Tab-separated table of C-alpha atoms in Angstrom:
chain	number	residue	atom	x	y	z
A	1	ASP	CA	-45.522	-9.891	-22.544
A	2	THR	CA	-44.144	-9.140	-19.354
A	3	GLU	CA	-47.067	-10.502	-17.455
A	4	VAL	CA	-48.202	-13.186	-15.618
A	5	THR	CA	-52.087	-13.747	-16.254
A	6	GLN	CA	-54.426	-15.880	-13.866
A	7	THR	CA	-57.888	-17.275	-14.835
A	8	PRO	CA	-60.226	-16.755	-13.442
A	9	LYS	CA	-60.202	-13.849	-11.337
A	10	HIS	CA	-62.419	-15.133	-8.618
A	11	LEU	CA	-64.008	-18.264	-7.812
A	12	VAL	CA	-66.744	-19.864	-5.669
A	13	MET	CA	-66.707	-23.585	-4.917
A	14	GLY	CA	-68.360	-26.222	-2.428
A	15	MET	CA	-66.363	-28.788	-0.462
A	16	THR	CA	-67.177	-31.388	-3.596
A	17	ASN	CA	-66.510	-29.803	-6.287
A	18	LYS	CA	-63.168	-29.926	-8.350
A	19	LYS	CA	-61.696	-27.230	-10.192
A	20	SER	CA	-58.550	-25.524	-11.116
A	21	LEU	CA	-56.563	-22.625	-11.452
A	22	LYS	CA	-54.947	-21.563	-14.328
A	23	CYS	CA	-51.842	-19.413	-14.801
A	24	GLU	CA	-49.952	-18.657	-18.313
A	25	GLN	CA	-46.770	-16.409	-18.707
A	26	HIS	CA	-44.742	-16.021	-22.221
A	27	MET	CA	-41.813	-14.497	-21.084
A	28	GLY	CA	-39.657	-17.699	-21.461
A	29	HIS	CA	-39.441	-17.955	-17.806
A	30	ARG	CA	-38.767	-21.497	-16.639
A	31	ALA	CA	-39.456	-21.228	-12.847
A	32	MET	CA	-43.089	-21.252	-11.934
A	33	TYR	CA	-44.615	-20.551	-8.500
A	34	TRP	CA	-47.899	-21.365	-6.310
A	35	TYR	CA	-48.496	-18.917	-3.297
A	36	LYS	CA	-51.255	-18.554	-0.838
A	37	GLN	CA	-52.467	-15.584	0.947
A	38	LYS	CA	-54.829	-15.377	3.596
A	39	ALA	CA	-56.315	-11.707	4.431
A	40	LYS	CA	-53.734	-9.446	6.123
A	41	LYS	CA	-50.975	-12.040	6.022
A	42	PRO	CA	-47.739	-12.179	3.765
A	43	PRO	CA	-47.774	-14.613	0.920
A	44	GLU	CA	-46.946	-18.062	1.747
A	45	LEU	CA	-44.961	-20.291	-1.112
A	46	MET	CA	-46.879	-23.844	-1.703
A	47	PHE	CA	-44.844	-24.783	-4.966
A	48	VAL	CA	-42.148	-24.458	-7.336
A	49	TYR	CA	-41.780	-25.787	-10.727
A	50	SER	CA	-38.191	-25.419	-12.327
A	51	TYR	CA	-37.997	-26.466	-16.070
A	52	GLU	CA	-41.749	-28.165	-15.996
A	53	LYS	CA	-40.744	-30.393	-13.073
A	54	LEU	CA	-41.785	-29.906	-9.069
A	55	SER	CA	-38.567	-28.939	-7.189
A	56	ILE	CA	-40.409	-27.590	-4.083
A	57	ASN	CA	-43.491	-28.832	-2.298
A	58	GLU	CA	-44.275	-27.148	1.115
A	59	SER	CA	-46.065	-29.590	2.760
A	60	VAL	CA	-49.248	-28.805	0.919
A	61	PRO	CA	-52.128	-30.755	1.549
A	62	SER	CA	-52.932	-33.425	-1.059
A	63	ARG	CA	-56.242	-31.989	-2.173
A	64	PHE	CA	-53.858	-29.355	-4.042
A	65	SER	CA	-52.871	-30.653	-6.797
A	66	PRO	CA	-50.069	-28.923	-9.095
A	67	GLU	CA	-49.484	-29.344	-12.584
A	68	CYS	CA	-46.888	-27.717	-15.070
A	69	PRO	CA	-48.177	-29.021	-18.999
A	70	ASN	CA	-45.347	-26.694	-20.642
A	71	SER	CA	-43.133	-23.867	-19.862
A	72	SER	CA	-45.479	-21.269	-20.111
A	73	LEU	CA	-48.404	-23.023	-18.287
A	74	LEU	CA	-48.787	-23.882	-14.398
A	75	ASN	CA	-52.452	-24.949	-12.964
A	76	LEU	CA	-53.417	-25.935	-9.615
A	77	HIS	CA	-55.967	-28.831	-9.134
A	78	LEU	CA	-58.462	-28.117	-6.976
A	79	HIS	CA	-60.565	-30.927	-5.258
A	80	ALA	CA	-62.374	-31.658	-1.586
A	81	LEU	CA	-60.949	-28.140	-0.138
A	82	GLN	CA	-62.060	-26.887	3.295
A	83	PRO	CA	-63.672	-23.324	4.221
A	84	GLU	CA	-60.387	-22.305	5.779
A	85	ASP	CA	-58.665	-22.868	2.128
A	86	SER	CA	-60.215	-19.436	1.174
A	87	ALA	CA	-57.662	-17.096	0.373
A	88	LEU	CA	-56.270	-14.918	-3.055
A	89	TYR	CA	-53.933	-17.516	-5.224
A	90	LEU	CA	-50.845	-16.196	-6.588
A	91	CYS	CA	-48.942	-17.412	-9.457
A	92	ALA	CA	-45.573	-16.248	-10.091
A	93	SER	CA	-42.687	-16.817	-12.687
A	94	SER	CA	-38.941	-15.931	-12.908
A	95	PRO	CA	-35.603	-16.907	-14.846
A	96	SER	CA	-34.059	-19.810	-13.434
A	97	PRO	CA	-30.436	-19.526	-12.148
A	98	ALA	CA	-29.596	-20.615	-15.566
A	99	GLN	CA	-31.452	-17.784	-17.169
A	100	ARG	CA	-30.229	-14.993	-14.663
A	101	ARG	CA	-31.654	-12.656	-17.350
A	102	SER	CA	-33.422	-10.829	-14.506
A	103	TYR	CA	-34.008	-11.600	-10.780
A	104	GLY	CA	-37.255	-10.321	-10.224
A	105	TYR	CA	-40.578	-12.579	-10.085
A	106	THR	CA	-43.240	-11.496	-11.771
A	107	PHE	CA	-46.750	-11.768	-10.193
A	108	GLY	CA	-50.193	-12.491	-11.425
A	109	SER	CA	-53.040	-10.539	-9.823
A	110	GLY	CA	-54.316	-13.734	-8.189
A	111	THR	CA	-57.352	-15.957	-7.968
A	112	ARG	CA	-59.825	-15.110	-4.948
A	113	LEU	CA	-61.371	-18.502	-4.038
A	114	THR	CA	-63.952	-18.888	-1.797
A	115	VAL	CA	-64.944	-22.621	-0.562
A	116	VAL	CA	-68.519	-22.736	0.877
B	1	ASP	CA	-32.650	-17.084	3.680
B	2	ALA	CA	-31.898	-14.532	6.426
B	3	LYS	CA	-34.871	-12.977	8.302
B	4	THR	CA	-35.673	-9.733	8.130
B	5	THR	CA	-37.049	-7.090	10.500
B	6	GLN	CA	-39.167	-3.999	9.259
B	7	PRO	CA	-41.972	-1.364	11.016
B	8	PRO	CA	-45.133	-2.812	10.630
B	9	SER	CA	-46.402	1.025	9.223
B	10	MET	CA	-45.296	3.929	8.361
B	11	ASP	CA	-46.850	7.240	7.084
B	12	CYS	CA	-45.928	9.541	4.053
B	13	ALA	CA	-47.075	13.006	2.864
B	14	GLU	CA	-47.650	13.061	-0.703
B	15	GLY	CA	-44.693	14.508	-2.376
B	16	ARG	CA	-42.247	13.816	-0.030
B	17	ALA	CA	-39.848	11.106	-0.030
B	18	ALA	CA	-40.529	7.620	1.732
B	19	ASN	CA	-37.901	6.349	3.391
B	20	LEU	CA	-38.406	2.609	4.558
B	21	PRO	CA	-36.129	0.729	6.608
B	22	CYS	CA	-35.446	-3.212	6.763
B	23	ASN	CA	-33.042	-4.568	9.374
B	24	HIS	CA	-31.371	-7.923	8.101
B	25	SER	CA	-28.339	-8.470	10.507
B	26	THR	CA	-27.984	-12.478	9.558
B	27	ILE	CA	-27.359	-11.723	5.911
B	28	SER	CA	-25.092	-13.878	4.390
B	29	GLY	CA	-22.528	-13.285	2.011
B	30	ASN	CA	-24.603	-15.105	-1.455
B	31	GLU	CA	-27.926	-12.913	-0.140
B	32	TYR	CA	-29.163	-10.202	-1.845
B	33	VAL	CA	-31.657	-7.833	-0.458
B	34	TYR	CA	-34.971	-7.522	-2.962
B	35	TRP	CA	-37.982	-5.580	-2.400
B	36	TYR	CA	-41.503	-6.042	-3.513
B	37	ARG	CA	-44.830	-3.988	-2.811
B	38	GLN	CA	-48.170	-5.026	-2.809
B	39	ILE	CA	-51.031	-2.984	-3.305
B	40	HIS	CA	-54.694	-3.651	-1.850
B	41	SER	CA	-55.799	-6.700	-3.849
B	42	GLN	CA	-53.022	-6.771	-6.291
B	43	GLY	CA	-49.836	-9.262	-6.871
B	44	PRO	CA	-46.829	-8.299	-5.349
B	45	GLN	CA	-44.914	-6.105	-7.711
B	46	TYR	CA	-41.044	-6.388	-8.001
B	47	ILE	CA	-39.312	-2.802	-7.049
B	48	ILE	CA	-35.475	-3.066	-6.936
B	49	HIS	CA	-32.561	-5.591	-5.466
B	50	GLY	CA	-29.053	-4.988	-4.508
B	51	LEU	CA	-26.278	-7.206	-3.268
B	52	LYS	CA	-23.873	-4.585	-1.729
B	53	ASN	CA	-23.769	-0.977	-3.924
B	54	ASN	CA	-26.609	0.942	-3.756
B	55	GLU	CA	-28.764	0.836	-6.634
B	56	THR	CA	-31.490	3.325	-8.643
B	57	ASN	CA	-34.060	2.374	-10.827
B	58	GLU	CA	-37.107	4.295	-12.462
B	59	MET	CA	-39.272	3.375	-9.360
B	60	ALA	CA	-37.196	3.856	-6.343
B	61	SER	CA	-33.220	3.786	-4.840
B	62	LEU	CA	-32.026	1.106	-2.435
B	63	ILE	CA	-29.554	2.059	0.044
B	64	ILE	CA	-27.244	-0.737	1.810
B	65	THR	CA	-25.160	-0.082	4.515
B	66	GLU	CA	-21.352	-0.997	4.287
B	67	ASP	CA	-22.099	-4.310	6.735
B	68	ARG	CA	-25.195	-5.247	4.736
B	69	LYS	CA	-27.095	-5.642	7.814
B	70	SER	CA	-29.514	-3.300	7.348
B	71	SER	CA	-30.795	-1.339	3.952
B	72	THR	CA	-33.581	1.522	3.035
B	73	LEU	CA	-35.983	1.632	0.463
B	74	ILE	CA	-36.506	5.129	-0.817
B	75	LEU	CA	-39.347	6.255	-2.827
B	76	PRO	CA	-38.024	10.141	-3.994
B	77	HIS	CA	-41.762	11.513	-4.428
B	78	ALA	CA	-44.227	9.433	-2.954
B	79	THR	CA	-47.881	9.676	-4.518
B	80	LEU	CA	-51.186	8.241	-3.298
B	81	ARG	CA	-50.744	5.354	-5.784
B	82	ASP	CA	-47.837	4.394	-3.272
B	83	THR	CA	-49.860	3.408	-0.921
B	84	ALA	CA	-49.180	-0.424	-0.230
B	85	VAL	CA	-47.160	-3.190	1.730
B	86	TYR	CA	-43.895	-3.282	1.484
B	87	TYR	CA	-42.108	-6.326	1.678
B	88	CYS	CA	-38.177	-6.589	2.393
B	89	ILE	CA	-36.678	-10.200	1.689
B	90	VAL	CA	-33.022	-11.666	1.342
B	91	ARG	CA	-32.254	-14.587	-0.669
B	92	VAL	CA	-29.604	-16.369	-2.362
B	93	VAL	CA	-29.701	-15.705	-5.971
B	94	ALA	CA	-28.003	-18.670	-7.764
B	95	GLY	CA	-27.255	-22.141	-6.612
B	96	GLY	CA	-28.456	-24.613	-4.144
B	97	THR	CA	-31.981	-25.139	-3.370
B	98	SER	CA	-33.009	-22.207	-2.215
B	99	TYR	CA	-33.158	-20.204	-5.209
B	100	GLY	CA	-36.710	-20.742	-5.721
B	101	LYS	CA	-38.032	-19.502	-2.088
B	102	LEU	CA	-39.162	-15.884	-2.109
B	103	THR	CA	-40.249	-15.848	1.504
B	104	PHE	CA	-42.440	-12.864	2.451
B	105	GLY	CA	-41.934	-11.604	5.819
B	106	GLN	CA	-44.919	-9.272	7.607
B	107	GLY	CA	-43.762	-6.409	5.536
B	108	THR	CA	-44.322	-2.000	6.367
B	109	ILE	CA	-47.598	-0.476	5.801
B	110	LEU	CA	-46.437	2.677	4.303
B	111	THR	CA	-49.514	5.203	3.767
B	112	VAL	CA	-48.980	8.604	1.687
B	113	HIS	CA	-51.466	11.338	3.231
B	114	PRO	CA	-52.415	14.280	0.566
């Protein structure tokens, strides 16, 4: 399996809702990432998990809460979002430097989130 | 990670080679050059990477200048499906805390015409 699977593909949520995005990979990668991409802009890094521990938080607002329950799964919990949070949310994984099997990141197809 | 500069857009005729330049004049000795592309509404796709030698795989070739201050991604026979945004990224592969920060610049929009 050489894919990163993200669910759902599309999500519409109200500003008072709580929802979660899910990301799964079975490549044995021990680093996983969340990116946010606004229309016509490059992806922006949000969080990095290494060996199931949060290693980088790019000053993301607390209404975004990441979770890495195991080495294959990464969640992004959403609560009290604003319309400006509407974007494509991308998950990626990569081998950690210690693994060194490959240097490329593998990205999922993303979840297109609309906050109304 | 070093900053990169790419032209905002390029055109290429189908079947011809597409040569996408990237300037990374502040690159450090331990930074690799990566290329990714993003086809509309999909996640970025890894293409190729290199340190100082030229590299080739089934998708593309990467030519890095001897001083490592610039590189060119070559798609030898462009097809309509190669129309995408192409990102050139430089980053440290291992060590320190920066290995996890794959930072995207604005990229080059490549349009392949029939």
